[in-house]
GROMACS .gro file of C-alpha atoms in nm:
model
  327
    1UNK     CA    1   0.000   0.000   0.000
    2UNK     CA    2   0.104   0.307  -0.110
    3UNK     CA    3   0.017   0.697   0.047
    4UNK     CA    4  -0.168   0.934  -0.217
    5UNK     CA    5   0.164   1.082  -0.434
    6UNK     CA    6   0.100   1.391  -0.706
    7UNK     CA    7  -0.099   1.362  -0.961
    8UNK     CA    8   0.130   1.553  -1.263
    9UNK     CA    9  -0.156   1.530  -1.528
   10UNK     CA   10  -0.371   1.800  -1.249
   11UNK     CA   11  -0.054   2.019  -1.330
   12UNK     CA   12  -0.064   1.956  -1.696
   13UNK     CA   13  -0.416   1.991  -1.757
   14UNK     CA   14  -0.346   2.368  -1.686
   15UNK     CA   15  -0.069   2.390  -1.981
   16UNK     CA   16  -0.309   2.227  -2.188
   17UNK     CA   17  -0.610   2.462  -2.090
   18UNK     CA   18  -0.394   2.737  -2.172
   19UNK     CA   19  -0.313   2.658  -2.499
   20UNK     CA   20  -0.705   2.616  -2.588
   21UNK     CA   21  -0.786   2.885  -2.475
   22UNK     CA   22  -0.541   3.081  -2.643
   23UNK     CA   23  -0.572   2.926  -2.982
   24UNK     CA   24  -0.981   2.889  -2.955
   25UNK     CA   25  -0.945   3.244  -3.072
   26UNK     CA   26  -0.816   3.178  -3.432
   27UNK     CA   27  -1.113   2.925  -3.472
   28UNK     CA   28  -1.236   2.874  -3.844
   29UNK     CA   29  -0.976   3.203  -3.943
   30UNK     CA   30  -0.795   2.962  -4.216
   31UNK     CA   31  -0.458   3.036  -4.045
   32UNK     CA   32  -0.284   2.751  -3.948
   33UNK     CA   33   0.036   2.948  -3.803
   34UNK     CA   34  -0.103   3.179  -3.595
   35UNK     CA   35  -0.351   2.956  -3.383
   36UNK     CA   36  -0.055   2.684  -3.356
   37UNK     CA   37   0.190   2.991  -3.291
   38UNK     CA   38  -0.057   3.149  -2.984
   39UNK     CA   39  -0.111   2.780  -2.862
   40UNK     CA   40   0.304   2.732  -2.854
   41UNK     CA   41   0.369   3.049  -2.641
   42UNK     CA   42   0.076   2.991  -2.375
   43UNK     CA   43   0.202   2.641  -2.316
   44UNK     CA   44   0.576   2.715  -2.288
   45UNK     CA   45   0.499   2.990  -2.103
   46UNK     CA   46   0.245   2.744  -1.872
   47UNK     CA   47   0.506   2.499  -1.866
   48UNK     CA   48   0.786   2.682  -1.753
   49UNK     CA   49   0.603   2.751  -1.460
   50UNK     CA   50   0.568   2.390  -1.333
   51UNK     CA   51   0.837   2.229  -1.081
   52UNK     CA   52   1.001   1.965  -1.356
   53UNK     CA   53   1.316   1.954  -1.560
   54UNK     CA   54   1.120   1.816  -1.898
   55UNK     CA   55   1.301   1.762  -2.206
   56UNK     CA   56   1.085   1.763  -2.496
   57UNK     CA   57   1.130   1.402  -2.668
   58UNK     CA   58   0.794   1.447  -2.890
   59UNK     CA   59   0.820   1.815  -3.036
   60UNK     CA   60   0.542   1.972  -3.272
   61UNK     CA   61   0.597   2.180  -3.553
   62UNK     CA   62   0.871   2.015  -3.797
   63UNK     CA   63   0.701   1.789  -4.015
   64UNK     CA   64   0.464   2.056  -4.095
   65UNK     CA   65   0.722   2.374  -4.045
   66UNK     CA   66   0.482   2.510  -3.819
   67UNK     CA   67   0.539   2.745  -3.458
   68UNK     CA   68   0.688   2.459  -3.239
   69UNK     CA   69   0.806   2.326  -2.900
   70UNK     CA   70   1.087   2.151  -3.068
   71UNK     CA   71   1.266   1.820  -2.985
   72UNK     CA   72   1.543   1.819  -2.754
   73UNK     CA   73   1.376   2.169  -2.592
   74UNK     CA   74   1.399   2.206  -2.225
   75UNK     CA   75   1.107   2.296  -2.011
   76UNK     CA   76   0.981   2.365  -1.666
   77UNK     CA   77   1.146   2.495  -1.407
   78UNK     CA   78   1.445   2.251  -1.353
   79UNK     CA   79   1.383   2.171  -1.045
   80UNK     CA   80   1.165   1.864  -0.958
   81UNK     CA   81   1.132   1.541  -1.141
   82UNK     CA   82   1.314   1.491  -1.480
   83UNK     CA   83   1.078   1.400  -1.710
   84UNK     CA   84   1.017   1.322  -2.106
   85UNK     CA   85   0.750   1.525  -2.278
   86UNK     CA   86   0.560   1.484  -2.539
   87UNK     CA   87   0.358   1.781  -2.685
   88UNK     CA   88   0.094   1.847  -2.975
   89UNK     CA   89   0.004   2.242  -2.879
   90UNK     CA   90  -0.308   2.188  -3.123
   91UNK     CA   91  -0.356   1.863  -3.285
   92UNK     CA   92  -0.534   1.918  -3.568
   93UNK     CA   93  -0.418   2.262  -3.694
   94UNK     CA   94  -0.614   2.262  -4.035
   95UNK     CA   95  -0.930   2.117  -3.768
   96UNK     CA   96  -0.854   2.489  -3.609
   97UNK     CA   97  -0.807   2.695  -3.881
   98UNK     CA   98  -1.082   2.559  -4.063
   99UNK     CA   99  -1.335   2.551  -3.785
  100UNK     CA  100  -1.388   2.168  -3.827
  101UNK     CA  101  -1.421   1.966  -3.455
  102UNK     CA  102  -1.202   1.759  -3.303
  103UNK     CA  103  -0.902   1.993  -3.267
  104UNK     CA  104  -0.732   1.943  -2.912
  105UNK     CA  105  -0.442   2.094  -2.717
  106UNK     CA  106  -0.262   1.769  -2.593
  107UNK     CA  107   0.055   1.673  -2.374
  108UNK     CA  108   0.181   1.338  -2.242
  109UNK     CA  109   0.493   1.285  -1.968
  110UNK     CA  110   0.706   1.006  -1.853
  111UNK     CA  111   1.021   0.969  -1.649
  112UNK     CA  112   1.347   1.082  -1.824
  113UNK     CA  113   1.486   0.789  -2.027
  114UNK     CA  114   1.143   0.608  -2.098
  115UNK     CA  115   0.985   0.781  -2.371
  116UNK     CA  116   1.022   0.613  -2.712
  117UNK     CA  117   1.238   0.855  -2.958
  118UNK     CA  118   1.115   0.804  -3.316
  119UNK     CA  119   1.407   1.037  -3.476
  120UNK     CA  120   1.334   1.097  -3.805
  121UNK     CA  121   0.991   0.868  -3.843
  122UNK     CA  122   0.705   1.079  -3.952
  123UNK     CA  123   0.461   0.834  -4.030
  124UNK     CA  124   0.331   0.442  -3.879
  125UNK     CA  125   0.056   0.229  -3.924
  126UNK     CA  126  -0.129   0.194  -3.570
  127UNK     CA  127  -0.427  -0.024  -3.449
  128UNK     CA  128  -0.571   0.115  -3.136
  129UNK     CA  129  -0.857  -0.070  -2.898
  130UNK     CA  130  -0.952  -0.028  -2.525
  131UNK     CA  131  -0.937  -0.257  -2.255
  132UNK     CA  132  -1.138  -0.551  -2.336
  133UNK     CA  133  -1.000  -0.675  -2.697
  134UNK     CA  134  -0.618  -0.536  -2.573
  135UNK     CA  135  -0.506  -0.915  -2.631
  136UNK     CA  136  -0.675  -0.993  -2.922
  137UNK     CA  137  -0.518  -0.779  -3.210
  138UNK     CA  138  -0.256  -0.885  -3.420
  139UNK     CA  139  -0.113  -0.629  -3.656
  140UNK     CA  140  -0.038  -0.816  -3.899
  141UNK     CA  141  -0.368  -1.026  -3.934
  142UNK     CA  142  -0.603  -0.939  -4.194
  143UNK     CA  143  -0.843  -0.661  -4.125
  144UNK     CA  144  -1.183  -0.856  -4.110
  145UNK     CA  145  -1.032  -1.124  -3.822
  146UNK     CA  146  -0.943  -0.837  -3.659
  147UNK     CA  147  -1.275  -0.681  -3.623
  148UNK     CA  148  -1.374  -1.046  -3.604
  149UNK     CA  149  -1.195  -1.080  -3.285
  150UNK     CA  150  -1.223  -0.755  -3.182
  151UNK     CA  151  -1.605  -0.779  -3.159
  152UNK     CA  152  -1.612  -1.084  -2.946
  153UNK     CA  153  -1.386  -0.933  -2.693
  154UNK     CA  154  -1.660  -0.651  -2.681
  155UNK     CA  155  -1.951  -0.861  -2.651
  156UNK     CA  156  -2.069  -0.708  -3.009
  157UNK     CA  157  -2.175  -0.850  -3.390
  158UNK     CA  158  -1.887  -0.686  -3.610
  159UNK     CA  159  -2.175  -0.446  -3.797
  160UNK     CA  160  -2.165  -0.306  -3.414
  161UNK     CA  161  -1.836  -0.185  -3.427
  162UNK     CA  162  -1.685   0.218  -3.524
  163UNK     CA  163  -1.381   0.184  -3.694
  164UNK     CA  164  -1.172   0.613  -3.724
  165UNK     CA  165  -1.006   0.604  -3.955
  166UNK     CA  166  -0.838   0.898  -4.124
  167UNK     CA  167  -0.982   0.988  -4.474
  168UNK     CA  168  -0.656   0.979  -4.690
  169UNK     CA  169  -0.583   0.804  -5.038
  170UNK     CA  170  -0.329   0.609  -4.835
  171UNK     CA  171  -0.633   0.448  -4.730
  172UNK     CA  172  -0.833   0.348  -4.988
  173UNK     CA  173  -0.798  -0.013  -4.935
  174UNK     CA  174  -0.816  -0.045  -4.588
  175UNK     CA  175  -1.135   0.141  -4.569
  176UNK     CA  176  -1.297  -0.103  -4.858
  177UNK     CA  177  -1.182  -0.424  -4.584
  178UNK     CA  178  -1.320  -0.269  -4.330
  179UNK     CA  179  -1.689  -0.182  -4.507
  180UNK     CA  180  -1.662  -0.546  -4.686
  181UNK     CA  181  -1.613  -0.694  -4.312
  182UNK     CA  182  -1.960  -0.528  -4.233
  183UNK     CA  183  -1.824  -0.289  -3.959
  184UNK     CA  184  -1.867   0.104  -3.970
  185UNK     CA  185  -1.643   0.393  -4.060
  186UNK     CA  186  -1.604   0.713  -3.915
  187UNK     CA  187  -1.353   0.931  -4.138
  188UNK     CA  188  -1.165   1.245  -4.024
  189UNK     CA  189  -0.974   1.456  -4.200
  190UNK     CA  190  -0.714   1.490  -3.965
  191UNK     CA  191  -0.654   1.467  -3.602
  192UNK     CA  192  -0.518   1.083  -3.526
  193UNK     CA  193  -0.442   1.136  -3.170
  194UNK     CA  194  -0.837   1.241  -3.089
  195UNK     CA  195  -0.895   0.909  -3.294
  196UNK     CA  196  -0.659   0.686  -3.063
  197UNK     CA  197  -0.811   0.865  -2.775
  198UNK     CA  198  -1.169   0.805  -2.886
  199UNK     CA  199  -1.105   0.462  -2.940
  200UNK     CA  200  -0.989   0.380  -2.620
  201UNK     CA  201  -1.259   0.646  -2.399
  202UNK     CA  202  -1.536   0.415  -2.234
  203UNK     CA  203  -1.777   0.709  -2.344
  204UNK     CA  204  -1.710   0.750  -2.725
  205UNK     CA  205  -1.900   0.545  -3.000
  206UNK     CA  206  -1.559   0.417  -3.146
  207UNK     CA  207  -1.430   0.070  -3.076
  208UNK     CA  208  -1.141   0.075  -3.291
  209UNK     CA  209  -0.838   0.313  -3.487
  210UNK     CA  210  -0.690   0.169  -3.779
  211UNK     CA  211  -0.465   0.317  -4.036
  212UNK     CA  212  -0.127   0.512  -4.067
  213UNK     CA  213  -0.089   0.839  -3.909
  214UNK     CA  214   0.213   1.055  -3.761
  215UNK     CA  215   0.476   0.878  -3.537
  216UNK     CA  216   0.524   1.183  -3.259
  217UNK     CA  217   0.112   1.175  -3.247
  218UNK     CA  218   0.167   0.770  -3.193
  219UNK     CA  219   0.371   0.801  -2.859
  220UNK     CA  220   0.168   1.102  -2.736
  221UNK     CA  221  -0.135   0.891  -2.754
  222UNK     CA  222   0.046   0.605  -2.642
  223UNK     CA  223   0.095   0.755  -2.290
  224UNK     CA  224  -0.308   0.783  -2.264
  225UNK     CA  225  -0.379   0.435  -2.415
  226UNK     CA  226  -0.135   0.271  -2.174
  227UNK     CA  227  -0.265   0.503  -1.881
  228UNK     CA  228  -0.620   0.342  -1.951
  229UNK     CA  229  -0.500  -0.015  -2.011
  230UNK     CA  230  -0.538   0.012  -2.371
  231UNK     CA  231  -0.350  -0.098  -2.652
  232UNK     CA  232  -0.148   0.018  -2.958
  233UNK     CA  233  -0.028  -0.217  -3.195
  234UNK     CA  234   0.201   0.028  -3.422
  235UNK     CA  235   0.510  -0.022  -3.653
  236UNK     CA  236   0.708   0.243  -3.874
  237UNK     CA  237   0.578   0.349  -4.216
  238UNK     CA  238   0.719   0.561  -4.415
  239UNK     CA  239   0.556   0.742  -4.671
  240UNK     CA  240   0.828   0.896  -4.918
  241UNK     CA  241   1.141   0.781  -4.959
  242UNK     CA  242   1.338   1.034  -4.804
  243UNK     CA  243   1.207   0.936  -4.507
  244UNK     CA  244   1.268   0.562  -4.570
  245UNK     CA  245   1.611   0.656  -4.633
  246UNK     CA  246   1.644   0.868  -4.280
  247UNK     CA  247   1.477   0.583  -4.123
  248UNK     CA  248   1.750   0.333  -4.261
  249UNK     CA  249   2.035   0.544  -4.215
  250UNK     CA  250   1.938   0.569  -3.822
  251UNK     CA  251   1.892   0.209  -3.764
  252UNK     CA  252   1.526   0.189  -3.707
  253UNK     CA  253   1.389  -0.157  -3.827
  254UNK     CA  254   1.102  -0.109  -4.003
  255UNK     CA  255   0.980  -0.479  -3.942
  256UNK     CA  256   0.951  -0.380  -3.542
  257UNK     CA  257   0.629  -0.420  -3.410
  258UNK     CA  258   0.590  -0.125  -3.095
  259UNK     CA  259   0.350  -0.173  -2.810
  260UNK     CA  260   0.233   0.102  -2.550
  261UNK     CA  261   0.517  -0.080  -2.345
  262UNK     CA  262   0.791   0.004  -2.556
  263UNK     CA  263   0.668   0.332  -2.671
  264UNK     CA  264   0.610   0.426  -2.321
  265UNK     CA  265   0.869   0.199  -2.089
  266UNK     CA  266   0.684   0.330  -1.736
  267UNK     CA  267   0.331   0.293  -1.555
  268UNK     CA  268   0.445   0.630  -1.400
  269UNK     CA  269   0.304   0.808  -1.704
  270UNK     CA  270   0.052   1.142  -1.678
  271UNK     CA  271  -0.120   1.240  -1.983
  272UNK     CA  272  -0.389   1.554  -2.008
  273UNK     CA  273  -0.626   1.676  -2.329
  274UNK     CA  274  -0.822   1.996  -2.337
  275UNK     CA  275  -1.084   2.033  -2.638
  276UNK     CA  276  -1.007   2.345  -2.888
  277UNK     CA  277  -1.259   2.311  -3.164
  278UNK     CA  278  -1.497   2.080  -3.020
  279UNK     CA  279  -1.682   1.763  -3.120
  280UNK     CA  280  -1.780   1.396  -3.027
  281UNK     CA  281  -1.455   1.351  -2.828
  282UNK     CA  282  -1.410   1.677  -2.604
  283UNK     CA  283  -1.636   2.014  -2.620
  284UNK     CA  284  -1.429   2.323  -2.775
  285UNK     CA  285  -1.376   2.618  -2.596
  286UNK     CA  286  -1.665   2.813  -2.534
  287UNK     CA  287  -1.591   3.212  -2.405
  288UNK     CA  288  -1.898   3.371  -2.219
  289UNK     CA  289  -1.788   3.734  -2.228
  290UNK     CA  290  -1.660   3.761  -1.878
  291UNK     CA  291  -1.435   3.448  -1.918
  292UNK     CA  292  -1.416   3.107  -2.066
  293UNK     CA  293  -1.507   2.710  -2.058
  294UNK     CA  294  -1.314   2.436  -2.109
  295UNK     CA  295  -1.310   2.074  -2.117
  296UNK     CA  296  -1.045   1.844  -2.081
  297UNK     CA  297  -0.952   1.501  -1.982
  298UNK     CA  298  -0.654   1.382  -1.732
  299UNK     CA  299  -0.486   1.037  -1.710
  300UNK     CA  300  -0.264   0.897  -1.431
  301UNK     CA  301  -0.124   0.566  -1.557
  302UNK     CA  302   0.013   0.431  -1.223
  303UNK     CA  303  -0.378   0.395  -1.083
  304UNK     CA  304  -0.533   0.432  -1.437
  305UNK     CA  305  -0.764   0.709  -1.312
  306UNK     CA  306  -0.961   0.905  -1.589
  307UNK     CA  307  -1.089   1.235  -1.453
  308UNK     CA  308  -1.342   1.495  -1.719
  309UNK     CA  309  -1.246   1.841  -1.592
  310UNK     CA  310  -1.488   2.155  -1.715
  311UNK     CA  311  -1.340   2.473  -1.604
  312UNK     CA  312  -1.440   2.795  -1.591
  313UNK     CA  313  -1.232   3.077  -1.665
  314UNK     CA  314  -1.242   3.406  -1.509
  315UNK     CA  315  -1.075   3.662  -1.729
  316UNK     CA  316  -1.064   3.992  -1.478
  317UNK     CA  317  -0.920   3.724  -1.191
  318UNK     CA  318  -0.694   3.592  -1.437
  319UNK     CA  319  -0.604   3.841  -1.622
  320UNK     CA  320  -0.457   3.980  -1.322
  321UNK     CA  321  -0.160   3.723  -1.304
  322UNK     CA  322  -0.121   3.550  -1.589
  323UNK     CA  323   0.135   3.636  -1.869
  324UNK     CA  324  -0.087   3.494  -2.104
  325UNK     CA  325  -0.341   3.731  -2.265
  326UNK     CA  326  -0.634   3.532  -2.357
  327UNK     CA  327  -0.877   3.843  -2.410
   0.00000   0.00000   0.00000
């Protein structure tokens, strides 16, 4: 038995509200720089305010060339526990700038050394499921005995099941297998951490995320799968052959097949998500005039606690100490 210890992800959840809030304002503006770019500044600045030395092993920005909290980056305070970060300011930029839902302001820390580096991998092919079907997936198996399987872990007929899945050429095949296995589709445009996240959230619709999507975005949501008991099933896969090369050239095999485990080598993981945009996963940020809403959820691995946080913002309290101008 073990005395109550700090919950990080009630410190995070904070870094994460602040970037929502911050980029909520660029909503539907079709400027993908400058909602990432006010998003960036309110969570360094949120950050740097917490007791941890975090280096940032998951940066965000450089496959797109967008405003970033870039890899190797230090943050926090330096004093406290030494932690690896992972960081997607806004995931789902175009979501943002285009006013779609689903955009959320995301973060994910581990203890130093355990985080999964994926170097110069943009890209890998992930199956995600909750709890219940966890042991049943098998990467490499075709897609209908997946859902096959997958459905008798959850006590459902395979027409049951919600398959995300993100709606890309890249996927034209996989989404045929998964309508000829009889199971449902929802396609988004963008946004695969909400999808891995949705998949594995005992309130969402969606059993199940197939498909390839961004590496960093694979070990953020990895700490919240693994938090939950989920699983991730994911392996490198690289879509141009520049990156092939990269991924050659630095030794990655491209035949491993990466759990949560490996992506994330600790149960002492914290993870937090506050909604931007909104949608079916988290509500967006809603401002009432004298202040602001949010919604976000919190994850502490170690006792797999979820926790659904609204807040409520008071701007002339606020406003008062914060560095961050949100009005």
């Amino acid at each position: 038995m073990e005395a109550p210890q700090k919950n990080l992800a009630l410190d995070l959840v904070r870094v994460t509200e602040a970037a929502a809030l911050a980029s909520a304002r660029w909503l539907g503006k079709g400027n993908n720089d400058a909602g990432d770019g006010a998003a960036v500044d309110a969570m360094r600045l949120s950050f740097n305010s917490l007791n941890v030395a975090g280096h940032v092993i998951i940066g965000e920005g450089e496959k797109d060339h967008a405003p970033m909290l870039h890899n190797g980056e230090k943050v926090g305070t330096g004093r406290g526990p030494a932690i690896d970060v992972a960081v997607d300011p806004v995931e789902g930029t175009k979501l943002l700038a285009y006013g779609r839902p689903n955009a959320i302001s995301v973060v994910g820390v581990a203890p130093a050394g355990t985080m999964y580096n994926p170097g110069p991998s943009f890209y890998m092919q992930k199956l995600v499921v909750g709890p219940a079907a966890r042991d049943v997936i098998d990467i490499d198996a075709p897609v209908k005995e997946n859902l096959q399987k997958i459905a008798k872990a959850l006590g459902k007929d395979v027409d049951d099941l919600v398959v995300f899945v993100l709606d890309k050429p890249r996927h034209e095949k996989l989404i045929q297998r998964i309508r000829e296995s009889g199971a449902r589709i929802q396609l988004h445009t963008d946004g695969d951490v909400a999808g891995a996240l949705m998949a594995v959230d005992p309130r969402s619709e969606v059993d199940v995320m197939m498909g390839t999507g961004g590496t960093p975005e694979g070990v953020l949501a990895a700490c919240a799968i693994k938090g939950v008991g989920g699983q991730m099933l994911a392996r490198l896969d690289p879509q141009s052959y520049p990156e092939k090369e990269a991924l050659h050239d630095a030794g990655l095999d491209l035949r491993e097949i990466h759990t949560v485990d490996t992506l994330v080598r600790s149960d002492e993981v914290f993870f937090a998500a506050t909604g931007i945009s909104g949608g079916t996963f988290l509500r967006g940020v809603q401002y009432t005039g004298v202040g602001a809403i949010t919604h976000s959820v919190v994850i502490r691995g170690k006792t797999g606690t979820i926790r659904y946080i609204e807040s409520y913002h008071n701007w002339d309290r606020l406003m008062k100490i914060s560095s961050v101008k949100y009005d």
